[in-house]
Amino acid sequence: MTYTMPRPSITRSSASPWRQTKSAVMTASLVLALVVAVVPLVLIILYVISKGWASVNAPGWFTADIPIFSRAVGPGMGPAITGTLMITGAATAMAVPLGVLGGIYLNEYSAASRYGNVIRFFADVMTGVPSIVMGLFVYVIWVLSFGLSAFAGALALGCLMLPIVIRTSEEMLKLVPRELRESAYALGGRKAGTIVRVVLPAAAPGIISGALLAVARAAGETAPLLFTIGFVNQANSDLLHDPNTALSTQIFKNAISVFPGQVSRAWGAALTLIGIVFVFTILSRIASSFLSRKHQS
Amino acid sequence: MTATSLNESQMTPTNVAAVNESNADLADAPSEIVFEVRDAAVDYGSQRAVDGVTLDIASREITAIIGPSGCGKSTFLRCLNRMNDFIPGAKVSGGLTYHGEDLYGSKVDAAEVRRRIGMVFQRPNPFPKSIFDNVAYGPRINRHKGDLSAVVESALTRAALWDEVKDKLKKSAFALSGGQQQRLCIARALAVSPDVILMDEPCSALDPIATSRIEDLMVGLKRDYTIVIVTHNMQQAARVSDRTAFFTTDVDDRGARTGRLVEFDHTNTIFTSPSDSRTEGYITGRFG
Amino acid sequence: MKRSRARMLVPLVLTIGLLAAACGSSSSSTPKGDKGGSTSPTTAAAPKLAAATLNGSGSTFQQAFDEAVITEFQAAQPAVKVVYGGGGSGKGQTDLQGGLVQWAGSDSTVKPEDVAKYKGRFLYFPTVAAPITVSYNLSGVKLKLSPQTLAKIFEGQITKWDDAAVKAENAGATLPSTAITVAHRSDGSGTTANFTKYLVAAAGPAWTLGTDKVVAWPSGTQAGEGNGGVAQIVKSTTGSIGYVDYSDAKAAGLVFASLKNASGSFVEPSLESATAALEAATLAADLTYNPLNATGAKAYPITSPTYILVYSTQADPAVKAAIKGFLEFIYADGQKTATTVDFAPLPKAILTAAKAQITKIGV
């Protein structure tokens, strides 16, 4: 006995309108969810621009000293901008090379070893440590002995960045096909040379964008800096000694002030910080797309 | 002794012509043994992946390894240039010699082994570098002294790619088509003057035209190189190889799969009058 | 490919454009710093001091004055960097004990039991004085308060603005039934110490919380950091009341109460009423003085002194010279600056004694 499949017509059945409605409702709710997610972001940016634009637009905002007389109205934010760049730069200089080396170690030298797993576990735990706790840690191990300084802030931010850089580097290295390494080995290549000359270049776009996102995140941190760089208004170009200032701490101190001059400087600093983070983000995109395009066009 | 000098001293032009005329004719001609494999086995941890492989691979021949999926053909191939060293838990046992030297001897430099025994992989995998730098990579890491561009040109010519890429050597290797990329990978392997080229299903990701170009290339390369190719394509094995090894899979009562060599002979013999019924079954399409 | 690269660059170009626009526009005029920054030095140019950093912290009561005077001092002595971090008198004293700062600002004197914690002998330099205002947030009401009523409000005994005691002192005012929110300092504060010291002296048994840099405020009160923090609470909370230094309260646009002084008259905080209170005060040998609860028809009762504390021994000659230079500046140009930022300059007698004390540094 043979069974023939019923062959339904390809015209829409009566169930179709319901299916279409369902589809329309689902699509609409997805769009709605997107709007709900994006609207606050856009509002934040627009609000900060509307509040901060006048400050940022005043001549000398980016270069002039912060008024020592804090009630004064007007620019600038120069010391905080250089402070933020200096602290974030020092943190990057410490965390990125170390983090990439850590990622290389985890992925290339200890993939399945117990030691590697322990490191990976702690890196994951470190990623979840609240930034204020990191600040407290640096306060105890560094500030209590050596005093407040930009370097102490950089240590705290570096500790925050390190696990992110380690884990993104590891993930990016993991994405490099095994065959690529094996091809290099098949040419008589040795492990270290292969990692440096083949694996890292192949993973570079991802590692760079991961590192720059970590930088962007660190640049906006406030809590760990309060413990570590202190709070001053004057510029301090000495990385290792004396309290310093940063955009985020300026926002923190000025935004709660009762004086309008300070509040508008806080908005200006907020806009500047968003701008800096934005530039970092764009740079990371450009860098990684440039690197990956270099070999794929 | 370099692989190149070995190649040059071993074979006369007459022989080469004969090789190209017919696979079967030359099969019995005296030929140097490159690999002597005696009861070799590969374990991954406690799992035996390949067991009891005994065969000789002759110089300047194409040896094909065929068999159903999971029969350990690639695993065995990777034993021949110690590529399994990089797989955690992999362990090779039994006798494996290369030109009479124990391939797994304690004093063997595995990197040097892999320079002499090149490998081409299933998917084309050029480095994220320019075409030139891809080919020049091997000579560079092996501290090649002399004219690098001559080496690159010669390797690309041997891989039948020179004419297509000579004007865009600085371009990214990813700009090439899949078939061109695979020939680039062959050129890359040739640039370090290997003695043997192992090919792990080199055409499985390519279309028929690109496949046929690679096959032509293999036959041409046989003049100077010993080639071992793993393929799941029986026609390919029949078309290009001189000898064929047929592997199959044993499943034990716990469900563990172990690859075994069933039969190793001239390709003609394997495809026309196999001595083992499992070979015959596979060849005629009854399983696998 | 080209197109996606172009798309990639758009945000960057925009950003650079924005930044360029931000840097480039020069049309808007620089807003002048509030009164502080604009007074030009009147004395003959002092000799230039060697490079040194003077870190300071402490009283937020005197912070506005310090910032104004530092702004001018830095213009006159660019090599000397003077930093003032605020944080409250308590922090200033602890920082000086720990040697974290070269100078501390404090409105209260060091307790006898704390003297031993310092790394050596320290000197009080009275700089300026000012009223501590009782600022509140009630629209259209001009409050008058007696010390007893003030004490009961801050103790939490009086909880509504239309309480009988408040009404009695403010006949004719329309007092709402709003609950009173008391704002006080969260940090160790000389302002708190002087405010409570005044209540101890003036309110008698009505005030039970004692006096210190921190006291046990009743629950339900709000705490702010620094005088600015309390000013912020008062500014933003209807029905609130707090004690804030005159300069900050005025700059924040707060309304403040007239207080009944020891002579029985209601006096509003002002520089004149503070000066009137200072004149009655007597200077101790260590240059501390107590102008609180002063008598005199025009004397504002919560007039607070404020001091800079420095060690008399200074190891670093550059720092020693800078400290002396800074203090000399305060007693010269700084006294003129004081009124521009709503602090009362020192009366002549105190000023002379304080100037003379500078020579004791580093001896």
PDB file of C-alpha atoms in Angstrom, chain B residues 118-204:
ATOM      1  CA  GLY B 118      55.225  20.512   3.903  1.00  0.00           C
ATOM      2  CA  MET B 119      51.499  20.431   4.251  1.00  0.00           C
ATOM      3  CA  VAL B 120      48.486  21.783   2.381  1.00  0.00           C
ATOM      4  CA  PHE B 121      45.199  21.900   4.218  1.00  0.00           C
ATOM      5  CA  GLN B 122      41.575  21.267   3.436  1.00  0.00           C
ATOM      6  CA  ARG B 123      40.546  24.891   3.260  1.00  0.00           C
ATOM      7  CA  PRO B 124      42.778  27.465   1.558  1.00  0.00           C
ATOM      8  CA  ASN B 125      44.317  29.384   4.444  1.00  0.00           C
ATOM      9  CA  PRO B 126      46.666  32.107   3.303  1.00  0.00           C
ATOM     10  CA  PHE B 127      48.195  34.306   6.007  1.00  0.00           C
ATOM     11  CA  PRO B 128      46.698  37.786   6.417  1.00  0.00           C
ATOM     12  CA  LYS B 129      49.542  39.185   4.346  1.00  0.00           C
ATOM     13  CA  SER B 130      50.276  40.058   0.753  1.00  0.00           C
ATOM     14  CA  ILE B 131      50.670  37.358  -1.897  1.00  0.00           C
ATOM     15  CA  PHE B 132      54.417  37.939  -1.921  1.00  0.00           C
ATOM     16  CA  ASP B 133      54.723  37.832   1.857  1.00  0.00           C
ATOM     17  CA  ASN B 134      52.740  34.610   1.990  1.00  0.00           C
ATOM     18  CA  VAL B 135      55.188  32.821  -0.246  1.00  0.00           C
ATOM     19  CA  ALA B 136      58.181  34.561   1.296  1.00  0.00           C
ATOM     20  CA  TYR B 137      57.079  33.665   4.828  1.00  0.00           C
ATOM     21  CA  GLY B 138      58.732  30.250   4.892  1.00  0.00           C
ATOM     22  CA  PRO B 139      62.085  31.362   3.434  1.00  0.00           C
ATOM     23  CA  ARG B 140      62.103  34.317   5.833  1.00  0.00           C
ATOM     24  CA  ILE B 141      61.536  32.312   8.988  1.00  0.00           C
ATOM     25  CA  ASN B 142      64.117  29.800   7.797  1.00  0.00           C
ATOM     26  CA  ARG B 143      66.590  32.686   7.421  1.00  0.00           C
ATOM     27  CA  HIS B 144      66.899  32.379   3.685  1.00  0.00           C
ATOM     28  CA  LYS B 145      69.896  34.245   2.323  1.00  0.00           C
ATOM     29  CA  GLY B 146      69.741  35.462  -1.216  1.00  0.00           C
ATOM     30  CA  ASP B 147      67.193  36.691  -3.689  1.00  0.00           C
ATOM     31  CA  LEU B 148      63.820  36.325  -2.044  1.00  0.00           C
ATOM     32  CA  SER B 149      61.880  37.437  -5.103  1.00  0.00           C
ATOM     33  CA  ALA B 150      63.523  34.717  -7.183  1.00  0.00           C
ATOM     34  CA  VAL B 151      62.405  32.132  -4.642  1.00  0.00           C
ATOM     35  CA  VAL B 152      58.890  33.563  -4.644  1.00  0.00           C
ATOM     36  CA  GLU B 153      58.709  33.632  -8.427  1.00  0.00           C
ATOM     37  CA  SER B 154      59.987  30.082  -8.706  1.00  0.00           C
ATOM     38  CA  ALA B 155      57.536  28.779  -6.104  1.00  0.00           C
ATOM     39  CA  LEU B 156      54.610  30.574  -7.714  1.00  0.00           C
ATOM     40  CA  THR B 157      55.653  29.283 -11.130  1.00  0.00           C
ATOM     41  CA  ARG B 158      55.823  25.714  -9.874  1.00  0.00           C
ATOM     42  CA  ALA B 159      52.383  26.167  -8.358  1.00  0.00           C
ATOM     43  CA  ALA B 160      51.133  27.405 -11.743  1.00  0.00           C
ATOM     44  CA  LEU B 161      50.061  30.702 -10.224  1.00  0.00           C
ATOM     45  CA  TRP B 162      52.782  33.091 -11.362  1.00  0.00           C
ATOM     46  CA  ASP B 163      51.087  34.328 -14.506  1.00  0.00           C
ATOM     47  CA  GLU B 164      47.901  35.098 -12.632  1.00  0.00           C
ATOM     48  CA  VAL B 165      49.468  37.026  -9.759  1.00  0.00           C
ATOM     49  CA  LYS B 166      52.743  38.456 -11.048  1.00  0.00           C
ATOM     50  CA  ASP B 167      51.208  41.927 -11.350  1.00  0.00           C
ATOM     51  CA  LYS B 168      49.612  41.981  -7.922  1.00  0.00           C
ATOM     52  CA  LEU B 169      52.155  40.476  -5.583  1.00  0.00           C
ATOM     53  CA  LYS B 170      51.641  43.286  -3.070  1.00  0.00           C
ATOM     54  CA  LYS B 171      47.919  42.662  -2.910  1.00  0.00           C
ATOM     55  CA  SER B 172      46.323  40.809  -0.067  1.00  0.00           C
ATOM     56  CA  ALA B 173      46.192  37.064  -0.519  1.00  0.00           C
ATOM     57  CA  PHE B 174      42.515  37.215   0.386  1.00  0.00           C
ATOM     58  CA  ALA B 175      41.852  38.983  -2.911  1.00  0.00           C
ATOM     59  CA  LEU B 176      42.429  35.693  -4.764  1.00  0.00           C
ATOM     60  CA  SER B 177      39.763  33.129  -5.585  1.00  0.00           C
ATOM     61  CA  GLY B 178      39.501  29.929  -3.561  1.00  0.00           C
ATOM     62  CA  GLY B 179      41.365  27.863  -6.127  1.00  0.00           C
ATOM     63  CA  GLN B 180      44.066  30.491  -6.487  1.00  0.00           C
ATOM     64  CA  GLN B 181      44.390  30.685  -2.717  1.00  0.00           C
ATOM     65  CA  GLN B 182      44.907  26.933  -2.551  1.00  0.00           C
ATOM     66  CA  ARG B 183      47.587  27.098  -5.227  1.00  0.00           C
ATOM     67  CA  LEU B 184      49.125  29.988  -3.272  1.00  0.00           C
ATOM     68  CA  CYS B 185      49.231  27.693  -0.251  1.00  0.00           C
ATOM     69  CA  ILE B 186      50.974  25.084  -2.371  1.00  0.00           C
ATOM     70  CA  ALA B 187      53.439  27.731  -3.584  1.00  0.00           C
ATOM     71  CA  ARG B 188      53.984  28.753   0.020  1.00  0.00           C
ATOM     72  CA  ALA B 189      54.808  25.156   0.894  1.00  0.00           C
ATOM     73  CA  LEU B 190      57.123  24.811  -2.122  1.00  0.00           C
ATOM     74  CA  ALA B 191      59.055  27.964  -1.244  1.00  0.00           C
ATOM     75  CA  VAL B 192      60.887  26.237   1.612  1.00  0.00           C
ATOM     76  CA  SER B 193      62.113  23.464  -0.750  1.00  0.00           C
ATOM     77  CA  PRO B 194      60.407  20.570   0.960  1.00  0.00           C
ATOM     78  CA  ASP B 195      60.999  16.944   0.181  1.00  0.00           C
ATOM     79  CA  VAL B 196      57.466  15.759   0.829  1.00  0.00           C
ATOM     80  CA  ILE B 197      54.127  17.518   0.509  1.00  0.00           C
ATOM     81  CA  LEU B 198      51.220  16.254   2.564  1.00  0.00           C
ATOM     82  CA  MET B 199      47.813  17.278   1.273  1.00  0.00           C
ATOM     83  CA  ASP B 200      44.788  16.959   3.513  1.00  0.00           C
ATOM     84  CA  GLU B 201      41.733  16.906   1.215  1.00  0.00           C
ATOM     85  CA  PRO B 202      43.140  19.887  -0.689  1.00  0.00           C
ATOM     86  CA  CYS B 203      40.256  20.092  -3.148  1.00  0.00           C
ATOM     87  CA  SER B 204      37.275  19.510  -0.899  1.00  0.00           C
TER      88      SER B 204
END
